[in-house]
Amino acid sequence: MSTPAREPRQERSRTTRRRLIDAAVECLGELGWSGTTVAEIAQRAGVSRGAAQHHFRTREDLVTAAVEYLGEVQVAQLRLRAEQLPPGESRIEPVVDMLLNLYTGAMFRAALHLWVAASSDDALRAVLAPLEARVGREAHRVALELLGVDEAHPGVREMVQATLDLARGLGLANLLSDDERRRARIIHQWARVLGSSLPEPGDTPKRPRKREITGLAR
Amino acid sequence: MSTPAREPRQERSRTTRRRLIDAAVECLGELGWSGTTVAEIAQRAGVSRGAAQHHFRTREDLVTAAVEYLGEVQVAQLRLRAEQLPPGESRIEPVVDMLLNLYTGAMFRAALHLWVAASSDDALRAVLAPLEARVGREAHRVALELLGVDEAHPGVREMVQATLDLARGLGLANLLSDDERRRARIIHQWARVLGSSLPEPGDTPKRPRKREITGLAR
């Protein structure tokens, strides 16, 4: 049986991939897209350029994998943290807190470098635009799930989209200075507004409760 | 009197400054910060490098002036368009429409290149961070004015801040693809939420009307 020999090789390959992705994120954040080359990433990952190109032929392939991976990590972390929350209405503030803090770290900074570069680089845009849409849809799905709402209710889809667009705007505001205190007040306020305008968690569109205060069905 | 001779020279100087600023915005949008040099901007503006440096010693000076100028133009345009709106409650949707479309054009794209570059360039960050704060405060002041609300009401400041952060998030979402249709639905929904959560225009915090539906004073 070749399994015992193959397993460590697969393991090693996964580790190399992961190190290349981590190095790509670090490199993007520090040097931007123009400084992010396969050679630079390979060096930071402690991998030969050939080995790096065995995994990822071009830097576009590499950053695509990185964005995809980061999206998955983010969603997994959200789900994990959400599992530890109490059920019911008291969830809304911690969930909004998680969502509105989603884009305040190094991952968003790296992605931002890519988005901005892609806005004037057609080849990069071609790989990034569909990927961005996919990662965005996944974030939206998780947000619905965490908030426990059904987007068949009129207005719910837009409120959840607005929450994630607001999160990205807050990420931008955090780019050049530490915006945590201001953001905390916005999070608190937004949780109140969402709490009174979203339908009750688990509510179905056929029999909306609290209709008079949702402000969504008018 | 030297006025007749001085006037055209001042006028010429203003025109040159303006052309340099326009060229800087164009250049940032196309080449990013790394490609934005005084020489490149001067060439695009049809001005000698020496003349460009007479107006702006460094590219940092030039882009600072550009961000400042763009902020002023934006505020002036907002005020002008707001003057043409009907008074009263029907203002809220067109005002929200203006605010949430603020960052969807070439100016935001140019500014984004700068912000992202500044996040890993200390010299650029040092000039940009205070300027960004000043331009942001001015946008906030105008938004309050257009919405006709007083931020002495609890929650109003945060809702107006959230509106502008959301606007920047929507600008980001519009970077790689035309996001206009989705944005229009969010704008419509956001106008409803703001309409029911902000106090009546002109209301003072001492005697809040419609307190029961503001959802802000609880």
Short mmCIF file of C-alpha atoms in Angstrom, two decimals:
data_model
loop_
_atom_site.label_atom_id
_atom_site.label_comp_id
_atom_site.label_asym_id
_atom_site.label_seq_id
_atom_site.Cartn_x
_atom_site.Cartn_y
_atom_site.Cartn_z
CA MET A 1 0.00 0.00 0.00
CA SER A 2 1.32 3.40 -0.93
CA THR A 3 -0.85 5.38 1.49
CA PRO A 4 1.72 5.87 4.25
CA ALA A 5 4.17 7.30 1.72
CA ARG A 6 1.56 9.41 -0.08
CA GLU A 7 -0.01 10.94 3.00
CA PRO A 8 3.04 12.90 4.14
CA ARG A 9 3.63 14.10 0.58
CA GLN A 10 0.07 15.40 0.33
CA GLU A 11 0.49 16.94 3.77
CA ARG A 12 3.73 18.60 2.69
CA SER A 13 2.10 19.89 -0.47
CA ARG A 14 -0.78 21.39 1.53
CA THR A 15 1.66 23.05 3.89
CA THR A 16 3.59 24.57 0.98
CA ARG A 17 0.38 25.87 -0.59
CA ARG A 18 -0.68 27.36 2.69
CA ARG A 19 2.72 29.03 3.21
CA LEU A 20 2.59 30.50 -0.28
CA ILE A 21 -0.89 31.88 0.36
CA ASP A 22 0.13 33.40 3.71
CA ALA A 23 3.19 34.93 2.05
CA ALA A 24 1.02 36.33 -0.77
CA VAL A 25 -1.29 38.06 1.73
CA GLU A 26 1.67 39.49 3.64
CA CYS A 27 3.36 40.60 0.45
CA LEU A 28 0.21 42.30 -0.93
CA GLY A 29 -0.31 44.18 2.31
CA GLU A 30 3.28 45.43 2.38
CA LEU A 31 4.19 45.93 -1.27
CA GLY A 32 0.87 46.13 -3.09
CA TRP A 33 0.09 44.31 -6.31
CA SER A 34 3.01 45.88 -8.19
CA GLY A 35 5.50 44.40 -5.69
CA THR A 36 3.75 41.03 -5.46
CA THR A 37 5.64 38.66 -7.75
CA VAL A 38 5.85 34.86 -7.64
CA ALA A 39 9.58 35.22 -6.89
CA GLU A 40 8.97 37.56 -3.95
CA ILE A 41 6.22 35.34 -2.55
CA ALA A 42 8.33 32.19 -2.97
CA GLN A 43 11.21 33.83 -1.10
CA ARG A 44 8.98 34.91 1.78
CA ALA A 45 7.49 31.41 1.95
CA GLY A 46 10.95 29.83 1.99
CA VAL A 47 10.12 27.87 -1.17
CA SER A 48 12.01 27.73 -4.46
CA ARG A 49 10.51 29.66 -7.34
CA GLY A 50 10.08 26.40 -9.24
CA ALA A 51 8.20 24.80 -6.36
CA ALA A 52 5.99 27.87 -6.10
CA GLN A 53 5.22 27.68 -9.81
CA HIS A 54 4.43 24.00 -9.47
CA HIS A 55 1.55 25.04 -7.21
CA PHE A 56 0.62 28.31 -8.91
CA ARG A 57 1.62 29.07 -12.47
CA THR A 58 1.11 32.84 -12.26
CA ARG A 59 0.72 35.43 -9.53
CA GLU A 60 -2.92 35.78 -10.65
CA ASP A 61 -3.46 32.09 -9.83
CA LEU A 62 -1.80 32.57 -6.48
CA VAL A 63 -3.78 35.60 -5.36
CA THR A 64 -7.01 34.03 -6.63
CA ALA A 65 -6.33 31.04 -4.40
CA ALA A 66 -5.49 33.43 -1.57
CA VAL A 67 -8.74 35.39 -1.87
CA GLU A 68 -10.70 32.14 -2.06
CA TYR A 69 -8.91 30.71 0.96
CA LEU A 70 -9.34 33.90 2.99
CA GLY A 71 -13.04 33.94 2.18
CA GLU A 72 -13.40 30.37 3.42
CA VAL A 73 -11.43 31.05 6.61
CA GLN A 74 -13.55 34.10 7.31
CA VAL A 75 -16.82 32.22 6.89
CA ALA A 76 -15.56 29.32 9.03
CA GLN A 77 -14.49 31.74 11.79
CA LEU A 78 -17.86 33.51 11.68
CA ARG A 79 -19.73 30.22 12.02
CA LEU A 80 -17.49 29.07 14.86
CA ARG A 81 -17.94 32.29 16.82
CA ALA A 82 -21.68 32.32 16.13
CA GLU A 83 -22.04 28.84 17.62
CA GLN A 84 -20.87 30.24 20.94
CA LEU A 85 -23.56 32.93 21.02
CA PRO A 86 -26.76 32.68 23.04
CA PRO A 87 -29.90 32.10 20.95
CA GLY A 88 -32.72 34.63 20.58
CA GLU A 89 -32.88 38.39 20.30
CA SER A 90 -29.75 39.03 22.37
CA ARG A 91 -27.80 37.59 19.42
CA ILE A 92 -28.30 40.61 17.25
CA GLU A 93 -25.70 42.93 18.80
CA PRO A 94 -22.90 40.32 18.89
CA VAL A 95 -23.75 39.21 15.34
CA VAL A 96 -23.70 42.80 14.05
CA ASP A 97 -20.45 43.28 15.95
CA MET A 98 -18.91 40.30 14.15
CA LEU A 99 -20.18 41.37 10.75
CA LEU A 100 -19.15 45.02 11.03
CA ASN A 101 -15.68 44.02 12.21
CA LEU A 102 -15.23 41.56 9.32
CA TYR A 103 -13.09 43.84 7.16
CA THR A 104 -10.84 45.57 9.65
CA GLY A 105 -7.80 43.30 9.47
CA ALA A 106 -4.80 42.43 7.33
CA MET A 107 -6.88 40.20 5.03
CA PHE A 108 -9.08 43.09 3.93
CA ARG A 109 -6.02 45.26 3.42
CA ALA A 110 -4.54 42.64 1.10
CA ALA A 111 -7.81 42.23 -0.79
CA LEU A 112 -8.10 46.00 -1.13
CA HIS A 113 -4.69 46.18 -2.79
CA LEU A 114 -5.94 43.61 -5.28
CA TRP A 115 -9.28 45.31 -5.96
CA VAL A 116 -7.65 48.66 -6.55
CA ALA A 117 -5.01 47.13 -8.82
CA ALA A 118 -7.72 45.21 -10.70
CA SER A 119 -9.62 48.43 -11.35
CA SER A 120 -6.88 49.40 -13.81
CA ASP A 121 -5.60 45.93 -14.82
CA ASP A 122 -7.93 43.98 -17.12
CA ALA A 123 -6.23 40.59 -16.67
CA LEU A 124 -6.45 40.81 -12.90
CA ARG A 125 -10.00 42.09 -13.05
CA ALA A 126 -11.03 39.13 -15.22
CA VAL A 127 -10.03 36.64 -12.52
CA LEU A 128 -10.99 38.77 -9.54
CA ALA A 129 -14.46 40.08 -10.44
CA PRO A 130 -16.24 36.67 -10.56
CA LEU A 131 -14.32 35.52 -7.48
CA GLU A 132 -15.28 38.68 -5.57
CA ALA A 133 -18.91 38.06 -6.49
CA ARG A 134 -18.71 34.46 -5.24
CA VAL A 135 -17.02 35.39 -1.94
CA GLY A 136 -19.53 38.23 -1.50
CA ARG A 137 -22.51 35.89 -2.03
CA GLU A 138 -21.11 33.48 0.53
CA ALA A 139 -20.67 36.27 3.10
CA HIS A 140 -24.27 37.32 2.41
CA ARG A 141 -25.54 33.76 2.94
CA VAL A 142 -23.69 33.46 6.25
CA ALA A 143 -24.95 36.86 7.41
CA LEU A 144 -28.56 35.77 6.74
CA GLU A 145 -27.93 32.56 8.63
CA LEU A 146 -26.34 34.31 11.64
CA LEU A 147 -29.08 36.92 11.81
CA GLY A 148 -31.61 34.11 11.50
CA VAL A 149 -33.71 35.93 8.92
CA ASP A 150 -35.35 34.90 5.67
CA GLU A 151 -34.76 37.14 2.67
CA ALA A 152 -38.19 36.31 1.27
CA HIS A 153 -39.34 39.17 3.54
CA PRO A 154 -39.39 42.40 1.56
CA GLY A 155 -36.40 44.57 2.39
CA VAL A 156 -34.41 41.91 4.26
CA ARG A 157 -32.05 41.20 1.38
CA GLU A 158 -31.21 44.89 1.03
CA MET A 159 -30.73 45.35 4.78
CA VAL A 160 -28.28 42.46 4.91
CA GLN A 161 -26.48 43.69 1.79
CA ALA A 162 -26.29 47.17 3.32
CA THR A 163 -24.81 45.66 6.48
CA LEU A 164 -21.99 44.03 4.50
CA ASP A 165 -21.41 47.13 2.34
CA LEU A 166 -21.29 49.17 5.55
CA ALA A 167 -18.77 46.65 6.92
CA ARG A 168 -16.52 47.23 3.89
CA GLY A 169 -16.89 51.00 4.27
CA LEU A 170 -15.85 50.66 7.92
CA GLY A 171 -12.89 48.57 6.77
CA LEU A 172 -11.86 51.43 4.52
CA ALA A 173 -12.24 53.95 7.35
CA ASN A 174 -9.92 51.78 9.44
CA LEU A 175 -7.20 51.71 6.81
CA LEU A 176 -5.22 54.83 7.75
CA SER A 177 -6.12 55.19 11.40
CA ASP A 178 -7.51 53.13 14.25
CA ASP A 179 -11.23 53.71 13.94
CA GLU A 180 -12.33 51.25 16.63
CA ARG A 181 -14.08 53.63 19.02
CA ARG A 182 -16.17 55.34 16.36
CA ARG A 183 -16.96 51.94 14.82
CA ALA A 184 -18.15 50.57 18.17
CA ARG A 185 -20.76 53.34 18.42
CA ILE A 186 -21.94 52.70 14.86
CA ILE A 187 -22.18 48.96 15.58
CA HIS A 188 -24.30 49.63 18.65
CA GLN A 189 -26.63 51.92 16.73
CA TRP A 190 -26.85 49.65 13.70
CA ALA A 191 -27.75 46.67 15.92
CA ARG A 192 -30.69 48.71 17.29
CA VAL A 193 -31.91 49.67 13.84
CA LEU A 194 -31.56 46.14 12.45
CA GLY A 195 -33.19 44.74 15.58
CA SER A 196 -36.28 46.85 15.05
CA SER A 197 -36.44 46.62 11.27
CA LEU A 198 -35.67 42.95 10.59
CA PRO A 199 -38.38 40.33 11.11
CA GLU A 200 -38.06 38.08 14.14
CA PRO A 201 -35.49 35.30 13.67
CA GLY A 202 -37.19 32.28 12.18
CA ASP A 203 -40.22 34.28 11.09
CA THR A 204 -41.60 33.28 7.71
CA PRO A 205 -42.86 35.82 5.19
CA LYS A 206 -46.41 34.37 5.24
CA ARG A 207 -47.21 35.60 8.74
CA PRO A 208 -44.99 38.53 9.58
CA ARG A 209 -44.95 39.35 13.28
CA LYS A 210 -44.23 42.86 14.55
CA ARG A 211 -45.15 44.14 11.15
CA GLU A 212 -45.93 47.60 12.49
CA ILE A 213 -42.37 48.21 13.57
CA THR A 214 -40.47 46.45 10.82
CA GLY A 215 -40.69 49.46 8.52
CA LEU A 216 -39.90 47.02 5.73
CA ALA A 217 -43.28 45.89 4.51
CA ARG A 218 -44.78 49.29 3.81
CA MET B 1 -2.58 100.22 -11.08
CA SER B 2 -1.16 96.80 -11.66
CA THR B 3 -4.48 94.93 -11.37
CA PRO B 4 -5.12 94.46 -15.11
CA ALA B 5 -1.67 92.88 -15.55
CA ARG B 6 -1.88 90.81 -12.39
CA GLU B 7 -5.34 89.43 -12.98
CA PRO B 8 -4.54 87.40 -16.10
CA ARG B 9 -1.38 86.05 -14.48
CA GLN B 10 -3.34 84.91 -11.44
CA GLU B 11 -5.95 83.47 -13.76
CA ARG B 12 -3.27 81.60 -15.71
CA SER B 13 -1.76 80.31 -12.50
CA ARG B 14 -5.14 79.04 -11.32
CA THR B 15 -5.72 77.31 -14.66
CA THR B 16 -2.34 75.59 -14.47
CA ARG B 17 -3.00 74.42 -10.91
CA ARG B 18 -6.37 73.11 -11.95
CA ARG B 19 -4.92 71.25 -14.95
CA LEU B 20 -2.25 69.67 -12.74
CA ILE B 21 -4.88 68.53 -10.28
CA ASP B 22 -7.08 67.06 -13.04
CA ALA B 23 -4.04 65.28 -14.49
CA ALA B 24 -3.12 63.92 -11.05
CA VAL B 25 -6.61 62.41 -10.60
CA GLU B 26 -6.50 60.88 -14.08
CA CYS B 27 -3.00 59.55 -13.52
CA LEU B 28 -3.85 58.01 -10.12
CA GLY B 29 -6.88 56.28 -11.58
CA GLU B 30 -4.89 54.81 -14.47
CA LEU B 31 -1.44 54.15 -13.04
CA GLY B 32 -1.95 54.08 -9.28
CA TRP B 33 0.30 55.83 -6.79
CA SER B 34 3.43 54.02 -8.01
CA GLY B 35 2.96 55.46 -11.52
CA THR B 36 1.97 58.92 -10.35
CA THR B 37 5.07 61.11 -10.58
CA VAL B 38 5.34 64.88 -10.91
CA ALA B 39 6.91 64.35 -14.37
CA GLU B 40 4.02 62.15 -15.55
CA ILE B 41 1.40 64.57 -14.21
CA ALA B 42 3.18 67.57 -15.76
CA GLN B 43 3.28 65.83 -19.13
CA ARG B 44 -0.43 64.97 -18.99
CA ALA B 45 -1.25 68.54 -17.99
CA GLY B 46 0.87 69.94 -20.87
CA VAL B 47 3.03 71.85 -18.38
CA SER B 48 6.83 71.76 -17.96
CA ARG B 49 8.13 69.83 -15.00
CA GLY B 50 9.65 73.06 -13.64
CA ALA B 51 6.32 74.86 -13.85
CA ALA B 52 4.61 71.91 -12.14
CA GLN B 53 7.16 72.03 -9.34
CA HIS B 54 6.65 75.77 -8.99
CA HIS B 55 3.07 74.96 -7.98
CA PHE B 56 3.69 71.69 -6.15
CA ARG B 57 7.12 70.75 -4.82
CA THR B 58 6.41 67.03 -4.44
CA ARG B 59 3.81 64.55 -5.65
CA GLU B 60 2.55 64.37 -2.05
CA ASP B 61 1.80 68.12 -2.20
CA LEU B 62 0.05 67.65 -5.50
CA VAL B 63 -2.20 64.79 -4.49
CA THR B 64 -2.98 66.50 -1.18
CA ALA B 65 -4.20 69.51 -3.12
CA ALA B 66 -6.14 67.18 -5.41
CA VAL B 67 -7.93 65.40 -2.55
CA GLU B 68 -8.73 68.76 -0.95
CA TYR B 69 -10.02 70.17 -4.21
CA LEU B 70 -12.12 67.09 -4.97
CA GLY B 71 -13.63 67.23 -1.50
CA GLU B 72 -14.62 70.88 -2.06
CA VAL B 73 -16.09 70.18 -5.50
CA GLN B 74 -18.10 67.29 -4.11
CA VAL B 75 -19.56 69.34 -1.27
CA ALA B 76 -20.37 72.22 -3.63
CA GLN B 77 -22.12 69.84 -6.06
CA LEU B 78 -24.11 68.26 -3.23
CA ARG B 79 -25.29 71.67 -2.00
CA LEU B 80 -26.20 72.78 -5.51
CA ARG B 81 -28.24 69.65 -6.21
CA ALA B 82 -29.88 69.82 -2.79
CA GLU B 83 -31.09 73.36 -3.49
CA GLN B 84 -33.16 71.99 -6.34
CA LEU B 85 -34.98 69.48 -4.13
CA PRO B 86 -38.47 69.99 -2.73
CA PRO B 87 -38.60 70.67 1.03
CA GLY B 88 -40.11 68.29 3.57
CA GLU B 89 -40.17 64.55 3.98
CA SER B 90 -40.05 63.78 0.25
CA ARG B 91 -36.44 65.01 0.37
CA ILE B 92 -35.15 61.96 2.14
CA GLU B 93 -35.02 59.55 -0.79
CA PRO B 94 -33.31 61.98 -3.21
CA VAL B 95 -30.86 63.05 -0.48
CA VAL B 96 -30.00 59.43 0.36
CA ASP B 97 -29.66 58.79 -3.37
CA MET B 98 -27.13 61.63 -3.65
CA LEU B 99 -25.18 60.53 -0.58
CA LEU B 100 -25.02 56.84 -1.47
CA ASN B 101 -23.87 57.65 -4.99
CA LEU B 102 -21.14 59.99 -3.75
CA TYR B 103 -18.27 57.54 -4.13
CA THR B 104 -19.08 55.74 -7.34
CA GLY B 105 -17.02 57.81 -9.76
CA ALA B 106 -13.47 58.42 -10.96
CA MET B 107 -12.69 60.69 -8.00
CA PHE B 108 -13.27 57.93 -5.48
CA ARG B 109 -11.20 55.54 -7.56
CA ALA B 110 -8.30 58.00 -7.51
CA ALA B 111 -8.67 58.55 -3.75
CA LEU B 112 -8.79 54.79 -3.20
CA HIS B 113 -5.47 54.34 -4.96
CA LEU B 114 -4.03 56.91 -2.56
CA TRP B 115 -5.55 55.40 0.58
CA VAL B 116 -4.33 51.94 -0.28
CA ALA B 117 -0.85 53.23 -1.13
CA ALA B 118 -0.81 55.25 2.11
CA SER B 119 -1.60 52.14 4.14
CA SER B 120 1.92 50.91 3.41
CA ASP B 121 3.73 54.27 2.87
CA ASP B 122 4.34 56.27 6.05
CA ALA B 123 5.18 59.57 4.30
CA LEU B 124 1.99 59.49 2.26
CA ARG B 125 -0.05 58.42 5.26
CA ALA B 126 1.28 61.36 7.29
CA VAL B 127 -0.15 63.88 4.81
CA LEU B 128 -3.26 61.90 3.90
CA ALA B 129 -4.65 60.79 7.27
CA PRO B 130 -5.40 64.29 8.67
CA LEU B 131 -6.68 65.41 5.28
CA GLU B 132 -8.98 62.39 5.02
CA ALA B 133 -10.33 63.19 8.48
CA ARG B 134 -10.99 66.82 7.47
CA VAL B 135 -12.73 65.89 4.19
CA GLY B 136 -14.74 63.23 6.04
CA ARG B 137 -15.90 65.72 8.68
CA GLU B 138 -17.00 68.14 5.98
CA ALA B 139 -18.99 65.40 4.18
CA HIS B 140 -20.62 64.56 7.53
CA ARG B 141 -21.57 68.20 8.13
CA VAL B 142 -23.14 68.50 4.69
CA ALA B 143 -25.02 65.20 5.11
CA LEU B 144 -26.54 66.48 8.38
CA GLU B 145 -27.49 69.71 6.66
CA LEU B 146 -29.10 67.98 3.67
CA LEU B 147 -31.01 65.53 5.84
CA GLY B 148 -32.08 68.48 8.00
CA VAL B 149 -31.32 66.70 11.27
CA ASP B 150 -29.61 67.73 14.46
CA GLU B 151 -27.00 65.37 15.84
CA ALA B 152 -27.83 66.36 19.40
CA HIS B 153 -30.51 63.65 19.06
CA PRO B 154 -29.15 60.35 20.36
CA GLY B 155 -28.21 58.03 17.52
CA VAL B 156 -28.35 60.62 14.73
CA ARG B 157 -24.61 61.12 14.50
CA GLU B 158 -24.04 57.36 14.16
CA MET B 159 -26.78 56.94 11.53
CA VAL B 160 -25.30 59.73 9.42
CA GLN B 161 -21.79 58.30 9.86
CA ALA B 162 -23.13 54.86 8.89
CA THR B 163 -24.70 56.41 5.79
CA LEU B 164 -21.35 57.79 4.63
CA ASP B 165 -19.47 54.59 5.54
CA LEU B 166 -22.09 52.65 3.60
CA ALA B 167 -21.58 55.06 0.68
CA ARG B 168 -17.85 54.24 0.68
CA GLY B 169 -18.61 50.52 0.87
CA LEU B 170 -20.91 50.90 -2.13
CA GLY B 171 -18.14 52.78 -3.92
CA LEU B 172 -15.90 49.77 -3.33
CA ALA B 173 -18.57 47.38 -4.60
CA ASN B 174 -18.75 49.45 -7.77
CA LEU B 175 -15.03 49.28 -8.42
CA LEU B 176 -14.81 46.08 -10.47
CA SER B 177 -18.32 45.88 -11.88
CA ASP B 178 -21.31 48.11 -12.50
CA ASP B 179 -23.28 47.77 -9.30
CA GLU B 180 -25.94 50.38 -10.07
CA ARG B 181 -29.06 48.16 -9.99
CA ARG B 182 -28.23 46.51 -6.69
CA ARG B 183 -27.23 49.90 -5.25
CA ALA B 184 -30.55 51.45 -6.30
CA ARG B 185 -32.46 48.86 -4.24
CA ILE B 186 -30.22 49.44 -1.23
CA ILE B 187 -30.70 53.21 -1.57
CA HIS B 188 -34.48 52.77 -1.60
CA GLN B 189 -34.37 50.58 1.49
CA TRP B 190 -31.87 52.81 3.31
CA ALA B 191 -34.07 55.85 2.69
CA ARG B 192 -36.97 54.00 4.39
CA VAL B 193 -34.87 53.04 7.37
CA LEU B 194 -33.44 56.54 7.78
CA GLY B 195 -36.89 58.03 7.28
CA SER B 196 -38.30 56.05 10.19
CA SER B 197 -35.25 56.20 12.45
CA LEU B 198 -34.17 59.85 12.12
CA PRO B 199 -36.08 62.61 13.88
CA GLU B 200 -38.24 64.94 11.75
CA PRO B 201 -36.17 67.55 9.87
CA GLY B 202 -35.78 70.65 12.01
CA ASP B 203 -36.81 68.82 15.16
CA THR B 204 -34.84 69.81 18.23
CA PRO B 205 -33.73 67.30 20.84
CA LYS B 206 -35.74 69.04 23.59
CA ARG B 207 -39.11 67.99 22.22
CA PRO B 208 -38.69 64.91 20.04
CA ARG B 209 -41.71 64.25 17.83
CA LYS B 210 -42.53 60.74 16.64
CA ARG B 211 -40.39 59.39 19.43
CA GLU B 212 -42.17 56.06 19.35
CA ILE B 213 -41.02 55.27 15.83
CA THR B 214 -37.54 56.74 15.85
CA GLY B 215 -36.07 53.68 17.54
CA LEU B 216 -33.17 55.94 18.48
CA ALA B 217 -34.11 57.28 21.87
CA ARG B 218 -34.73 53.97 23.62
#
